[in-house]
Coordinates of C-alpha atoms and ligand atoms in Angstrom, one line a residue:
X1 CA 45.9 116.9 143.4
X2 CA 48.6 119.6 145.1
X3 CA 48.7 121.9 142.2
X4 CA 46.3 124.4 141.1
X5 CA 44.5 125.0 137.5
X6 CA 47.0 127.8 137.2
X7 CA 50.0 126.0 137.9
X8 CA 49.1 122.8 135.9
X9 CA 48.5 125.2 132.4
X10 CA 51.5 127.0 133.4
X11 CA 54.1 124.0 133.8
X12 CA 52.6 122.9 130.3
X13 CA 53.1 126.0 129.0
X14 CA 56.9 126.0 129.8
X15 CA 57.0 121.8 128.0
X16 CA 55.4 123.0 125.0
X17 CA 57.6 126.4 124.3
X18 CA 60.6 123.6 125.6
X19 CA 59.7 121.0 123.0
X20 CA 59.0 124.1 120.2
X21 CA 62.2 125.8 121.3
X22 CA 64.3 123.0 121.6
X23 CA 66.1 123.9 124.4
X24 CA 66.0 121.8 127.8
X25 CA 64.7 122.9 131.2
X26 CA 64.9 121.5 134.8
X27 CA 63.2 118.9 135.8
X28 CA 59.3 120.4 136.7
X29 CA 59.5 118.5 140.2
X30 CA 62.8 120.6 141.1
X31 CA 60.3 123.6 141.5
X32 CA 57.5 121.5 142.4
X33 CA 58.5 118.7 144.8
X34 CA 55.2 117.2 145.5
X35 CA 54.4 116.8 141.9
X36 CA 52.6 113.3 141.7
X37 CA 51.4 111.2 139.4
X38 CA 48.1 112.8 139.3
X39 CA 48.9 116.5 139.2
X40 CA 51.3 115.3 136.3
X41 CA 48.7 113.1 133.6
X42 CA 46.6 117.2 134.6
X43 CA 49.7 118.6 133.2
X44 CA 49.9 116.4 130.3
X45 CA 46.6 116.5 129.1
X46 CA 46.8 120.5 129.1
X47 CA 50.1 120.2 127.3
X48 CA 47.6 118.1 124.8
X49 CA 45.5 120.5 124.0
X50 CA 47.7 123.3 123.7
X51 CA 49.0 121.2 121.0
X52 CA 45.5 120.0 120.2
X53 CA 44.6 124.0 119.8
X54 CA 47.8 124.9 117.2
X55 CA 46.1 122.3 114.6
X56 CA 47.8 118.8 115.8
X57 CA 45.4 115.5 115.2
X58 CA 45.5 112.9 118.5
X59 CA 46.4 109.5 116.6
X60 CA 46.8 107.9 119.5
X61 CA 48.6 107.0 122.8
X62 CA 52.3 105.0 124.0
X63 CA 53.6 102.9 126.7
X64 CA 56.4 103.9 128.1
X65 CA 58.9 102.4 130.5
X66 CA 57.4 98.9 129.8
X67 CA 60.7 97.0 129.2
X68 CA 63.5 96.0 131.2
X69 CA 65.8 97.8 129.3
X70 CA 64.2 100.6 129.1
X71 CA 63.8 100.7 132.9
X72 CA 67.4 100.2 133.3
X73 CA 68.8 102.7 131.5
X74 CA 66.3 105.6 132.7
X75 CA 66.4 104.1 136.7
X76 CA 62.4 104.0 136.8
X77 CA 60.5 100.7 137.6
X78 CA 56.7 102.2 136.4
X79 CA 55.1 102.3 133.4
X80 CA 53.8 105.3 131.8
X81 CA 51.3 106.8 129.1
X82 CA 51.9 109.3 126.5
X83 CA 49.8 110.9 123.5
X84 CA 50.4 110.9 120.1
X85 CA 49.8 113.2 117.5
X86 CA 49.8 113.5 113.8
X87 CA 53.1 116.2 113.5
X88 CA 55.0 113.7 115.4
X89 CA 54.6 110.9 112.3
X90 CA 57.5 110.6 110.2
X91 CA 57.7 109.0 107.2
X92 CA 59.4 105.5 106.6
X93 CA 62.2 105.7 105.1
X94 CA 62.4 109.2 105.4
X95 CA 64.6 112.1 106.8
X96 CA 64.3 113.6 110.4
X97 CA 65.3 116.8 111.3
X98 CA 67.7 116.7 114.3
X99 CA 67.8 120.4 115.2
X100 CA 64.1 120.4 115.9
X101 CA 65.2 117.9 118.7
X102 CA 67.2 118.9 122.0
X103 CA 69.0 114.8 122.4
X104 CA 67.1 112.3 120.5
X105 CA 67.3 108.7 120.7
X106 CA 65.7 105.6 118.8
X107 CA 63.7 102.7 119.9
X108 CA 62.3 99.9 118.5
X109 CA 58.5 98.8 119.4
X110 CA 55.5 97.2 118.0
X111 CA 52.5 99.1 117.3
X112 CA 48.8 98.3 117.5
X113 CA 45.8 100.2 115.7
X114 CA 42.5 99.8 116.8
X115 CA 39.1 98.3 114.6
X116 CA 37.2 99.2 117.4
X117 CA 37.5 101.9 120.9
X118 CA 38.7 100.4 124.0
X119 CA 38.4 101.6 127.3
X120 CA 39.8 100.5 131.0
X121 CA 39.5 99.8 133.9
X122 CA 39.9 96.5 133.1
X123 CA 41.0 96.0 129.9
X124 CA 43.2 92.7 129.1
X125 CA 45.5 91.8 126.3
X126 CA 42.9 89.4 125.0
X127 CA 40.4 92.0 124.3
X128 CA 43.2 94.7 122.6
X129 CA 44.1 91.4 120.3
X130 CA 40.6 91.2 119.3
X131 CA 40.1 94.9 119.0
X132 CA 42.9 95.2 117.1
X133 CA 42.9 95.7 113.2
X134 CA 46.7 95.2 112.8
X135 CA 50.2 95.6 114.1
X136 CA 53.0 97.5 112.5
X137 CA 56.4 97.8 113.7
X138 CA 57.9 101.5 114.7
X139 CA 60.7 103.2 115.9
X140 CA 59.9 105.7 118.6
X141 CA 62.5 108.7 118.4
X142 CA 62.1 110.3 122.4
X143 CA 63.5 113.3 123.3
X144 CA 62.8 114.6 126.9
X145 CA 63.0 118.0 127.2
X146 CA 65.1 117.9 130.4
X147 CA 68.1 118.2 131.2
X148 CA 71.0 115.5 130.8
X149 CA 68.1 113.6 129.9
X150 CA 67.3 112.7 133.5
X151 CA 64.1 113.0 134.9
X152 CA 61.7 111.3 138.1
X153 CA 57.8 109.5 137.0
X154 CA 56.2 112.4 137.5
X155 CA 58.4 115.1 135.7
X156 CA 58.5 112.2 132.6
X157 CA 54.6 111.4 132.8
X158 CA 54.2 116.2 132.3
X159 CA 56.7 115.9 129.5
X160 CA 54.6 113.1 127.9
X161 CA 56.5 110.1 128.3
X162 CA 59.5 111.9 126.3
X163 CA 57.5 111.9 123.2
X164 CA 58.8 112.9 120.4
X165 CA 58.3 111.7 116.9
X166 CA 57.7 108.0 115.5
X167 CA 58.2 106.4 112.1
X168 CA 56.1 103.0 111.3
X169 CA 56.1 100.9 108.0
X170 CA 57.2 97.7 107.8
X171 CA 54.4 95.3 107.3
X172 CA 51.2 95.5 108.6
X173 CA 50.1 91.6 109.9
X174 CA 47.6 90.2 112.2
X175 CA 48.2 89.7 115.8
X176 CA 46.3 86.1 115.8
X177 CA 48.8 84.9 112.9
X178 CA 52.1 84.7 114.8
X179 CA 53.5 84.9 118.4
X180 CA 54.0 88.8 119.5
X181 CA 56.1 87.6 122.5
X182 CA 58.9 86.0 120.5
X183 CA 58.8 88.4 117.8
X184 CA 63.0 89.6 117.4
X185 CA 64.1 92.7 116.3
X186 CA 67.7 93.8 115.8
X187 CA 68.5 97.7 115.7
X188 CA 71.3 98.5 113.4
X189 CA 72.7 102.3 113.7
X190 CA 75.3 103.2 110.6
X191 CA 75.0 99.1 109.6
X192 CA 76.5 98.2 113.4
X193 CA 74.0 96.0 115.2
X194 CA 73.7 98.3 118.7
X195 CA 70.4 96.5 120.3
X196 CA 67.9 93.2 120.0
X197 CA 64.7 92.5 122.1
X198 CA 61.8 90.6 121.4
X199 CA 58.2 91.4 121.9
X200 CA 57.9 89.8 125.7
X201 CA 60.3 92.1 126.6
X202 CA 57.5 94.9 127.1
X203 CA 55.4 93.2 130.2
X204 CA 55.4 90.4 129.0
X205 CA 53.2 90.3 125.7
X206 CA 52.9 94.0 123.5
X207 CA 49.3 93.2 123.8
X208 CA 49.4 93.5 127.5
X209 CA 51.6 96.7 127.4
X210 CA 48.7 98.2 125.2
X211 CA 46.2 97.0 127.5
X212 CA 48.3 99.2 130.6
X213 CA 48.1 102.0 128.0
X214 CA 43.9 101.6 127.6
X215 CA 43.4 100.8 131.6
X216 CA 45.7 104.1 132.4
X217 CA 43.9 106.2 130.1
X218 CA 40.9 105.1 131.5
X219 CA 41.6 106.1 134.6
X220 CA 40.6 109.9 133.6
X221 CA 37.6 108.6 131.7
X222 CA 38.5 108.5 128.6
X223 CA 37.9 105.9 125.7
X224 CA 41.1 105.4 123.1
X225 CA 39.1 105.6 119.9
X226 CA 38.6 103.2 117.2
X227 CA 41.7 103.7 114.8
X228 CA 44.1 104.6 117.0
X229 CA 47.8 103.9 117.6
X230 CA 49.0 102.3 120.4
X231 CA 52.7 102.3 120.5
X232 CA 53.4 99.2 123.2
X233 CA 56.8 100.4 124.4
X234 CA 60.8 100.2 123.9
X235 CA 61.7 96.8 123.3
X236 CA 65.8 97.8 123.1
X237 CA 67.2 100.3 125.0
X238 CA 67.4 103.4 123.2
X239 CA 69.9 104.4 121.0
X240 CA 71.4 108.7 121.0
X241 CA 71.8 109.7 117.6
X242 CA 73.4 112.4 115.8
X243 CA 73.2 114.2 112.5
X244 CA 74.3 111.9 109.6
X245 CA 73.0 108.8 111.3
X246 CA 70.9 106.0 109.5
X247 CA 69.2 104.0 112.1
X248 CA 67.3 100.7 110.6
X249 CA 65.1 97.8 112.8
X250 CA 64.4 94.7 111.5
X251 CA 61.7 92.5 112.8
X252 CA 61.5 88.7 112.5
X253 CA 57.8 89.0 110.6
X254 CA 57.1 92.7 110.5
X255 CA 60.1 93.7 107.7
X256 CA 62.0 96.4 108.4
X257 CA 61.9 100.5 109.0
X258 CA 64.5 102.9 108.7
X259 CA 65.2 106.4 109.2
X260 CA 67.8 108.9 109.1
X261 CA 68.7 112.2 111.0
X262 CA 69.6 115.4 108.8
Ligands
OOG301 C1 60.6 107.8 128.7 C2 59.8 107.2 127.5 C3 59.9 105.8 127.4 C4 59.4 103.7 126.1 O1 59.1 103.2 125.1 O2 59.8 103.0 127.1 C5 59.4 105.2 126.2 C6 62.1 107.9 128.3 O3 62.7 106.9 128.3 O4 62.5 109.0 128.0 O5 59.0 105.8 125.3
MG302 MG1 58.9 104.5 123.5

């Protein structure tokens, strides 16, 4: 690690009163070159428990940066982990508030939640699918609290994978009783189709992208508990969105899930 206690609590300091604020801030590796990826899952984690300490719930962890597309459009080949908590849940359906938000953008993924804990190293798709109580489909509204919305791994992995808020609904099915790698969805923003994917597109099987999610989370000793959402990673690109706009996915077996930004 290259930075000290101090300098990990402050740099999670300034993401939290960032994301609170809404307002975007430079890039933390601009100040701190030699940020890695160590030094940065420190800084998240402290940014979790300052939110942890103001009365937020963990539900759970995310893939990020698991797709192609997704990979593309933000020029990073690695994947990376994020946490979840309960005041980032919106409702199905339902309205989110895009002045909370600095730039938000939509994306559509599939979601696991767990029967049973899982813990790496060495977890495998097989054993989330068997762990798993039942999948959901979700749209995953990121909002990194850089600038321009450009960042490196590092300066991503402190500001939690660009975490913002996510919506599931849809059905909730099964894993065993249809084929997550062929699984379509379409992505329609004001009625327009903008993006499609299907499941393989996040490394290769969502079960695997949530096994990447267990093993990486593992890797600071730490268990995701039974119950807990695992969102598996953008399948589509994601989508910016303004104020007025009514974003909908629709998945092959999981129904559909819509929101839209006030
Ligand atoms: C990083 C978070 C990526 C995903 O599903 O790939 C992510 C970003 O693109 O801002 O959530
Ligand atoms: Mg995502």
């Amino acid at each position: 690690m290259s930075l000290s206690r101090s300098q990990i609590s402050a740099l999670a300091a300034r993401l939290h009163e960032a994301q609170q604020t809404a307002t975007a801030i430079e890039q933390v590796t601009r100040e701190f070159p030699a940020l890695s990826v160590t030094d940065a899952y420190a800084v998240q984690r402290a940014l979790r428990q300052l939110r942890l300490n103001d009365g937020q719930r963990a539900v759970g962890f995310k893939a990020g940066l698991t797709s192609q597309a997704k990979m593309r459009q933000m020029g990073i080949s690695e994947p990376s982990v994020g946490f979840l908590t309960d005041s980032m849940t919106g409702v199905e359906g339902g309205e989110i508030k895009r002045d909370e938000l600095i730039h938000p953008r939509v994306e559509c993924e599939i979601a696991f939640v767990l029967r049973a804990p899982l813990k790496g190293p060495g977890c495998t798709a097989e054993q989330v699918l068997e762990a798993t109580d039942f999948v959901l489909p979700a749209l995953e509204i990121i909002d990194s609290r850089y600038k321009n919305f450009k960042f490196d791994l590092p300066s991503v992995i402190a500001d939690n994978s660009s975490s913002a808020r996510l919506v599931s609904g849809g059905w909730t099915r099964r894993p065993q009783d249809f084929d997550l790698r062929t699984e379509g969805v379409s992505l329609e923003k004001n009625g327009v189709v903008v993006e499609t994917g299907a499941g393989a597109a996040v490394l290769g099987h969502p079960a695997a992208a949530a096994a990447m999610v267990v093993n990486l989370v593992g890797q600071w000793d730490e268990a995701v508990p039974e119950g807990s959402l695992i969102m598996s990673g953008g399948i589509t690109a994601a989508v910016a969105v303004s104020k007025g706009d009514h974003l909908q996915a629709r998945f092959q077996h999981l129904g559909s899930i819509s929101v839209r930004f006030v």
